[in-house]
Amino acid sequence: MKDFLPRTHFEEEHNMFRDMVRGFVEKEITPNVERWHKEGQPDREVFKKAGELGLIGMSTPEAYGGGGEMDFRYNQVLNEELSNADCGSIVVSFGVLNDLVAPYLAKFGNEEQKQKYLASMNAGDTIGCLAMTEPGAGSDLAGMRTFAKKDGDHYVLNGTKIFISNGMMADFALVAAITDPSKGRAGVSMFIVDADLEGFTKAGPLQKVGLKAQDTAELNFDNVRVPAENLLGEEGAAFGYLRTNLAHERLTLACGSVATSRRAWTLAYKYAQEREAFGRPIIQHQVHGHYLADIATRVTALQAFVDQAVMAHNAGQLDETGASMAKYWTTEEQQDIVTRCLQMFGGYGFMLEYPISTHYLDSKVQTIYGGTNEIMKEIIFRRIAKGGAE
């Protein structure tokens, strides 16, 4: 989809980075998408190649193999180009590494932890995951029931985490657990748990509606003895750590949603030029032309909003409310836009060999993970109720 309004926030270095990422996607991802969908996960080798190009841990220090680049526009470019591979799964897989695991290790890990876990992940040698959600505690993290009890120079970890992206492939997991039940949220800690520890088992990959090439697992911890030195940061500080990254995580989801909406429009536009009905291309029929006009307008508005949010984030001015607005609006719009684009394909849109069907299946989860959109609206409402709209 062309830019109907100029996107003036990118500079020459971002355009050069886009060209590099686009070449990586065309060579290493697009040719493998169909196979990955069947196998249920991408090749580990793709992360190694991404690490060699500096596409993992871009915002983390160069001392640990990162890019040392805090400019979120690079993150935005990466998400946009990955979305053009017609594989939402790979967007999520990279997002877990870049936007969840890497920031926590970089911000709160000690020197030894950064050298061991962050550097190896940035190089693409290891894969990490973030384990927060539980069978009985999704968006309400305060309801978690995974416990870690101190026992000498170890913590004994018990509990279950579910819907964990990258879970099956992960070499280590960042796990949130309650270390002091009497303190509520102030009693939650985070641990780096190696996948080969006794008592740590994985179930999966879980069979999902969409994201077929993205492995999702249930992680079980049965008296897992985690070395005390694998406590990430301070004991009891994990809930606060989680809040520091929410704007970043939700803005990433918003960037991906707009990029997917743009991609869906492009697929529908090209199909409308080629497909004929009643003796002429369907793009010449007003109903389809109006569909395209409507979606182009909506995507342009979404893109302008997200681009502005990216610059606000770079300036340290994107708060929890603004990020929640971006995540909520773009993901809701994505579902409707992709559905309308699929409709233009008629029966072919229901066939899995057409990429629009993959986008349709992948889009639903956007309103669920990263905090459900019901939670996003609650965050926005609370700001309004406190007089924050005046």
Coordinates of C-alpha atoms in Angstrom, one line a residue:
M1 CA 0.0 0.0 0.0
K2 CA 1.4 3.4 -0.9
D3 CA 1.6 6.2 1.6
F4 CA -1.4 8.5 1.0
L5 CA 0.2 10.9 3.5
P6 CA 3.9 11.4 3.7
R7 CA 5.6 9.6 6.6
T8 CA 8.2 12.2 7.5
H9 CA 9.5 10.7 10.8
F10 CA 11.9 8.3 9.0
E11 CA 15.4 9.4 8.1
E12 CA 17.9 8.0 5.6
E13 CA 19.4 5.5 8.1
H14 CA 16.0 4.0 8.7
N15 CA 15.4 3.6 5.0
M16 CA 18.8 1.8 4.7
F17 CA 17.9 -0.4 7.6
R18 CA 14.5 -1.2 5.8
D19 CA 16.3 -2.3 2.7
M20 CA 18.5 -4.7 4.7
V21 CA 15.6 -6.2 6.6
R22 CA 13.6 -6.5 3.4
G23 CA 16.4 -8.5 1.8
F24 CA 16.6 -10.7 4.9
V25 CA 12.8 -11.4 4.8
E26 CA 12.9 -12.2 1.1
K27 CA 15.8 -14.6 1.4
E28 CA 15.4 -16.2 4.8
I29 CA 11.7 -16.0 5.7
T30 CA 9.3 -15.8 2.8
P31 CA 10.5 -19.0 1.0
N32 CA 10.0 -21.0 4.3
V33 CA 6.6 -19.7 5.5
E34 CA 4.5 -22.6 4.0
R35 CA 6.8 -25.2 5.5
W36 CA 7.0 -23.5 8.9
H37 CA 3.2 -23.4 9.0
K38 CA 3.1 -27.2 8.6
E39 CA 5.9 -27.8 11.0
G40 CA 4.5 -25.5 13.7
Q41 CA 7.6 -23.4 14.3
P42 CA 10.4 -21.6 12.4
D43 CA 13.9 -23.0 11.9
R44 CA 16.3 -22.1 14.7
E45 CA 18.7 -21.1 12.0
V46 CA 16.6 -18.1 11.1
F47 CA 17.4 -16.6 14.5
K48 CA 21.1 -17.2 14.1
K49 CA 21.1 -15.4 10.8
A50 CA 19.0 -12.6 12.3
G51 CA 21.5 -12.3 15.1
E52 CA 24.4 -12.0 12.7
L53 CA 22.6 -9.0 11.1
G54 CA 21.9 -7.4 14.4
L55 CA 18.1 -7.9 14.3
I56 CA 17.9 -9.3 17.8
G57 CA 18.3 -7.1 20.8
M58 CA 18.6 -4.0 18.8
S59 CA 18.0 -1.7 21.8
T60 CA 20.4 -3.6 24.1
P61 CA 24.0 -2.5 24.7
E62 CA 26.7 -3.3 22.1
A63 CA 28.8 -4.9 24.8
Y64 CA 26.3 -7.8 24.8
G65 CA 25.9 -8.1 21.0
G66 CA 23.0 -5.6 20.8
G67 CA 22.6 -2.7 18.6
G68 CA 22.7 -0.1 21.3
E69 CA 20.0 1.8 19.5
M70 CA 17.1 3.1 21.5
D71 CA 15.4 4.7 18.5
F72 CA 12.0 2.8 18.3
R73 CA 11.8 3.6 14.6
Y74 CA 14.1 0.7 13.9
N75 CA 11.8 -1.6 15.8
Q76 CA 8.9 -0.2 13.7
V77 CA 10.7 -0.9 10.5
L78 CA 11.5 -4.4 11.5
N79 CA 7.9 -5.1 12.4
E80 CA 6.6 -3.7 9.1
E81 CA 9.0 -5.7 7.0
L82 CA 8.4 -8.9 8.9
S83 CA 4.6 -8.4 8.4
N84 CA 5.2 -8.3 4.6
A85 CA 6.3 -12.0 4.8
D86 CA 2.7 -13.0 5.2
C87 CA 3.6 -14.8 8.4
G88 CA 2.3 -13.3 11.6
S89 CA 4.0 -16.1 13.5
I90 CA 7.5 -14.8 12.8
V91 CA 6.5 -11.3 13.9
V92 CA 5.6 -12.7 17.3
S93 CA 8.7 -14.9 17.5
F94 CA 11.0 -11.9 17.0
G95 CA 8.8 -9.7 19.1
V96 CA 9.2 -12.0 22.1
L97 CA 13.0 -11.7 21.9
N98 CA 13.3 -8.0 21.0
D99 CA 10.4 -6.5 23.0
L100 CA 10.0 -8.8 26.0
V101 CA 13.0 -10.9 26.9
A102 CA 15.8 -8.6 25.8
P103 CA 14.6 -5.4 27.6
Y104 CA 14.2 -7.2 31.0
L105 CA 17.6 -8.8 30.8
A106 CA 19.2 -5.5 29.7
K107 CA 17.5 -3.4 32.4
F108 CA 17.5 -5.7 35.4
G109 CA 20.1 -8.4 34.8
N110 CA 23.5 -8.4 36.4
E111 CA 26.7 -8.5 34.5
E112 CA 27.0 -12.3 34.7
Q113 CA 23.4 -12.8 33.5
K114 CA 23.8 -10.4 30.6
Q115 CA 26.9 -12.2 29.5
K116 CA 25.4 -15.6 29.7
Y117 CA 21.8 -15.0 28.5
L118 CA 21.5 -11.7 26.7
A119 CA 24.7 -12.0 24.6
S120 CA 23.8 -15.5 23.5
M121 CA 20.3 -14.6 22.6
N122 CA 21.4 -11.5 20.7
A123 CA 23.8 -13.7 18.7
G124 CA 20.9 -16.0 17.8
D125 CA 22.5 -18.9 19.7
T126 CA 19.8 -19.3 22.3
I127 CA 16.1 -18.5 22.4
G128 CA 14.2 -17.0 25.4
C129 CA 10.6 -16.7 26.4
L130 CA 8.6 -14.7 28.9
A131 CA 6.3 -16.8 31.2
M132 CA 3.7 -14.7 32.9
T133 CA 0.2 -16.0 32.0
E134 CA -1.3 -18.9 34.0
P135 CA -4.4 -21.1 33.5
G136 CA -6.2 -19.1 36.1
A137 CA -4.5 -15.7 35.7
G138 CA -4.3 -14.0 32.3
S139 CA -4.5 -10.2 32.2
D140 CA -4.8 -10.2 36.0
L141 CA -1.2 -11.0 36.9
A142 CA -2.0 -10.4 40.6
G143 CA -3.9 -13.7 40.5
M144 CA -0.9 -15.9 39.7
R145 CA -0.3 -19.1 41.6
T146 CA 3.3 -20.0 40.7
F147 CA 5.4 -19.9 43.8
A148 CA 9.2 -19.8 44.4
K149 CA 10.3 -20.7 48.0
K150 CA 13.9 -19.9 49.1
D151 CA 15.8 -23.0 50.1
G152 CA 19.5 -22.3 50.9
D153 CA 21.2 -21.2 47.7
H154 CA 18.3 -22.1 45.5
Y155 CA 14.6 -21.2 45.0
V156 CA 12.2 -24.1 44.6
L157 CA 9.8 -23.3 41.8
N158 CA 6.3 -24.8 41.5
G159 CA 3.4 -23.8 39.1
T160 CA 2.2 -23.7 35.6
K161 CA 2.4 -21.1 32.8
I162 CA 0.3 -21.2 29.7
F163 CA 0.1 -19.6 26.2
I164 CA 3.9 -19.0 26.3
S165 CA 5.2 -17.8 22.9
N166 CA 8.5 -19.4 21.9
G167 CA 7.9 -21.9 24.8
M168 CA 8.8 -25.1 23.0
M169 CA 12.0 -23.7 21.4
A170 CA 13.1 -21.7 24.4
D171 CA 16.5 -22.5 26.0
F172 CA 15.5 -20.4 29.0
A173 CA 12.5 -18.6 30.4
L174 CA 11.9 -15.5 32.4
V175 CA 9.4 -16.7 35.0
A176 CA 7.3 -14.6 37.3
A177 CA 6.6 -16.3 40.6
I178 CA 5.4 -15.3 44.1
T179 CA 8.2 -15.3 46.7
D180 CA 6.2 -13.7 49.5
P181 CA 2.4 -14.3 49.5
S182 CA 1.9 -11.8 52.4
K183 CA 3.0 -8.9 50.3
G184 CA 0.6 -9.1 47.3
R185 CA 2.1 -7.5 44.2
A186 CA 5.2 -6.6 46.2
G187 CA 5.9 -10.3 46.7
V188 CA 6.3 -11.2 43.0
S189 CA 9.8 -12.0 41.7
M190 CA 11.3 -12.9 38.3
F191 CA 13.7 -15.7 37.6
I192 CA 15.8 -16.9 34.7
V193 CA 15.0 -20.6 34.4
D194 CA 17.1 -22.9 32.2
A195 CA 15.0 -25.3 30.2
D196 CA 17.2 -28.3 31.1
L197 CA 16.6 -28.0 34.9
E198 CA 15.0 -31.1 36.4
G199 CA 11.3 -30.7 36.9
F200 CA 10.9 -28.2 34.1
T201 CA 8.7 -29.7 31.4
K202 CA 6.9 -28.4 28.4
A203 CA 3.6 -29.4 26.8
G204 CA 2.9 -28.4 23.2
P205 CA 3.0 -27.0 20.8
L206 CA -0.5 -25.9 21.7
Q207 CA -2.9 -26.0 18.7
K208 CA -4.1 -22.5 18.0
V209 CA -6.6 -20.9 15.6
G210 CA -3.9 -18.9 14.0
L211 CA -0.1 -18.2 14.2
K212 CA 0.5 -21.7 13.0
A213 CA 4.2 -21.3 12.6
Q214 CA 4.7 -19.8 16.1
D215 CA 5.3 -22.4 18.8
T216 CA 3.2 -21.8 21.9
A217 CA 3.5 -24.0 25.0
E218 CA 2.4 -24.8 28.5
L219 CA 5.4 -24.7 30.9
N220 CA 5.2 -26.8 34.1
F221 CA 7.5 -26.4 37.1
D222 CA 7.6 -29.3 39.6
N223 CA 10.0 -28.6 42.5
V224 CA 12.4 -27.0 40.0
R225 CA 15.6 -25.9 41.9
V226 CA 16.6 -22.5 40.5
P227 CA 20.0 -21.2 41.6
A228 CA 19.6 -18.1 43.7
E229 CA 21.9 -16.2 41.3
N230 CA 19.2 -16.6 38.6
L231 CA 17.0 -14.2 40.4
L232 CA 16.5 -11.3 38.0
G233 CA 17.0 -8.0 39.8
E234 CA 15.6 -7.8 43.3
E235 CA 13.3 -10.1 45.1
G236 CA 9.7 -8.8 45.1
A237 CA 10.3 -6.2 42.4
A238 CA 9.0 -8.1 39.3
F239 CA 5.6 -6.5 39.2
G240 CA 7.2 -3.1 39.0
Y241 CA 9.6 -4.4 36.3
L242 CA 6.6 -5.5 34.2
R243 CA 5.1 -2.1 34.2
T244 CA 8.3 -0.5 32.9
N245 CA 7.9 -2.3 29.5
L246 CA 4.2 -2.1 28.9
A247 CA 4.3 0.9 26.6
H248 CA 7.1 -0.6 24.5
E249 CA 5.3 -3.9 24.2
R250 CA 1.9 -2.4 23.3
L251 CA 3.4 0.0 20.8
T252 CA 5.1 -2.9 19.1
L253 CA 1.7 -4.7 18.8
A254 CA 0.2 -1.5 17.3
C255 CA 3.0 -1.2 14.7
G256 CA 2.4 -4.8 13.7
S257 CA -1.3 -4.4 13.5
V258 CA -1.1 -1.4 11.1
A259 CA 1.5 -3.2 9.0
T260 CA -0.7 -6.2 8.7
S261 CA -3.7 -4.0 7.8
R262 CA -1.6 -2.3 5.1
R263 CA -0.5 -5.7 3.8
A264 CA -4.1 -7.0 3.7
W265 CA -5.1 -3.9 1.6
T266 CA -2.3 -4.6 -0.8
L267 CA -3.3 -8.2 -1.3
A268 CA -6.9 -7.2 -1.9
Y269 CA -5.9 -4.4 -4.2
K270 CA -3.8 -6.7 -6.4
Y271 CA -6.5 -9.4 -6.4
A272 CA -9.1 -6.8 -7.4
Q273 CA -7.0 -5.8 -10.4
E274 CA -6.7 -9.4 -11.6
R275 CA -10.0 -11.0 -10.8
E276 CA -12.9 -10.4 -13.2
A277 CA -16.6 -10.5 -12.7
F278 CA -19.2 -9.7 -15.2
G279 CA -16.6 -9.1 -17.9
R280 CA -14.4 -6.6 -16.1
P281 CA -11.9 -6.5 -13.1
I282 CA -13.7 -6.3 -9.8
I283 CA -11.8 -3.2 -9.0
Q284 CA -13.9 -1.4 -11.6
H285 CA -17.1 -2.3 -9.6
Q286 CA -18.0 0.4 -7.3
V287 CA -18.7 -1.8 -4.3
H288 CA -15.1 -3.1 -4.3
G289 CA -13.6 0.3 -5.1
H290 CA -15.4 1.8 -2.1
Y291 CA -14.1 -1.0 0.1
L292 CA -10.6 -0.1 -1.0
A293 CA -11.2 3.6 -0.5
D294 CA -12.6 3.1 3.0
I295 CA -9.8 0.8 4.1
A296 CA -7.1 3.0 2.6
T297 CA -8.5 6.0 4.6
R298 CA -8.6 4.0 7.8
V299 CA -5.1 2.6 7.5
T300 CA -3.7 6.1 6.7
A301 CA -5.3 7.4 9.9
L302 CA -4.0 4.5 11.9
Q303 CA -0.5 4.9 10.5
A304 CA -0.4 8.6 11.3
F305 CA -1.5 7.9 14.9
V306 CA 1.1 5.1 15.4
D307 CA 3.9 7.1 13.8
Q308 CA 3.2 9.9 16.2
A309 CA 3.1 7.5 19.1
V310 CA 6.5 6.1 18.0
M311 CA 8.0 9.6 18.2
A312 CA 6.4 10.2 21.5
H313 CA 7.9 7.0 22.8
N314 CA 11.3 8.1 21.6
A315 CA 10.9 11.3 23.5
G316 CA 9.8 9.5 26.7
Q317 CA 6.3 10.9 26.4
L318 CA 4.2 7.9 25.6
D319 CA 2.5 6.8 28.8
E320 CA 0.5 3.8 29.7
T321 CA -2.8 5.4 28.5
G322 CA -1.4 6.4 25.1
A323 CA 0.1 3.0 24.5
S324 CA -3.2 1.4 25.5
M325 CA -5.0 3.6 23.0
A326 CA -2.6 2.6 20.2
K327 CA -2.9 -1.1 21.0
Y328 CA -6.7 -1.1 21.4
W329 CA -7.5 0.9 18.3
T330 CA -5.1 -0.6 15.8
T331 CA -5.9 -4.2 16.8
E332 CA -9.7 -3.7 16.7
E333 CA -9.4 -2.1 13.3
Q334 CA -7.0 -4.8 12.1
Q335 CA -9.7 -7.5 12.6
D336 CA -12.3 -5.6 10.6
I337 CA -10.0 -4.5 7.9
V338 CA -8.6 -8.0 7.3
T339 CA -12.1 -9.4 7.3
R340 CA -13.2 -6.9 4.7
C341 CA -10.1 -7.6 2.5
L342 CA -10.8 -11.3 2.7
Q343 CA -14.4 -10.7 1.5
M344 CA -13.0 -9.3 -1.7
F345 CA -11.4 -12.6 -2.5
G346 CA -14.8 -14.4 -2.4
G347 CA -14.4 -18.2 -2.0
Y348 CA -10.7 -18.0 -2.6
G349 CA -10.3 -16.0 0.6
F350 CA -11.4 -19.1 2.5
M351 CA -8.6 -21.1 1.0
L352 CA -5.4 -21.5 3.1
E353 CA -3.1 -21.2 0.1
Y354 CA -4.0 -17.5 -0.2
P355 CA -2.1 -15.3 2.3
I356 CA -5.1 -13.3 3.2
S357 CA -6.6 -16.3 4.9
T358 CA -3.5 -16.5 7.1
H359 CA -3.8 -12.9 8.1
Y360 CA -7.5 -13.5 8.9
L361 CA -6.6 -16.4 11.3
D362 CA -3.6 -14.6 12.8
S363 CA -5.4 -11.3 13.5
K364 CA -7.8 -12.4 16.3
V365 CA -5.1 -12.9 18.9
Q366 CA -4.0 -9.3 18.5
T367 CA -6.9 -8.1 20.7
I368 CA -6.1 -10.7 23.4
Y369 CA -2.4 -10.8 24.1
G370 CA -0.3 -7.9 25.5
G371 CA -3.3 -7.3 27.7
T372 CA -6.8 -7.8 26.3
N373 CA -8.5 -4.8 24.7
E374 CA -11.0 -4.8 27.6
I375 CA -8.1 -4.1 29.9
M376 CA -6.9 -1.4 27.5
K377 CA -10.2 0.4 27.6
E378 CA -10.2 0.1 31.4
I379 CA -6.8 1.7 31.6
I380 CA -8.0 4.5 29.3
F381 CA -11.2 4.9 31.3
R382 CA -9.4 5.2 34.6
R383 CA -7.3 8.0 33.3
I384 CA -10.5 9.8 32.2
A385 CA -12.3 9.1 35.5
K386 CA -9.4 10.7 37.4
G387 CA -9.8 13.9 35.4
G388 CA -6.9 13.1 33.1
A389 CA -8.9 14.2 30.0
E390 CA -9.1 17.9 31.1

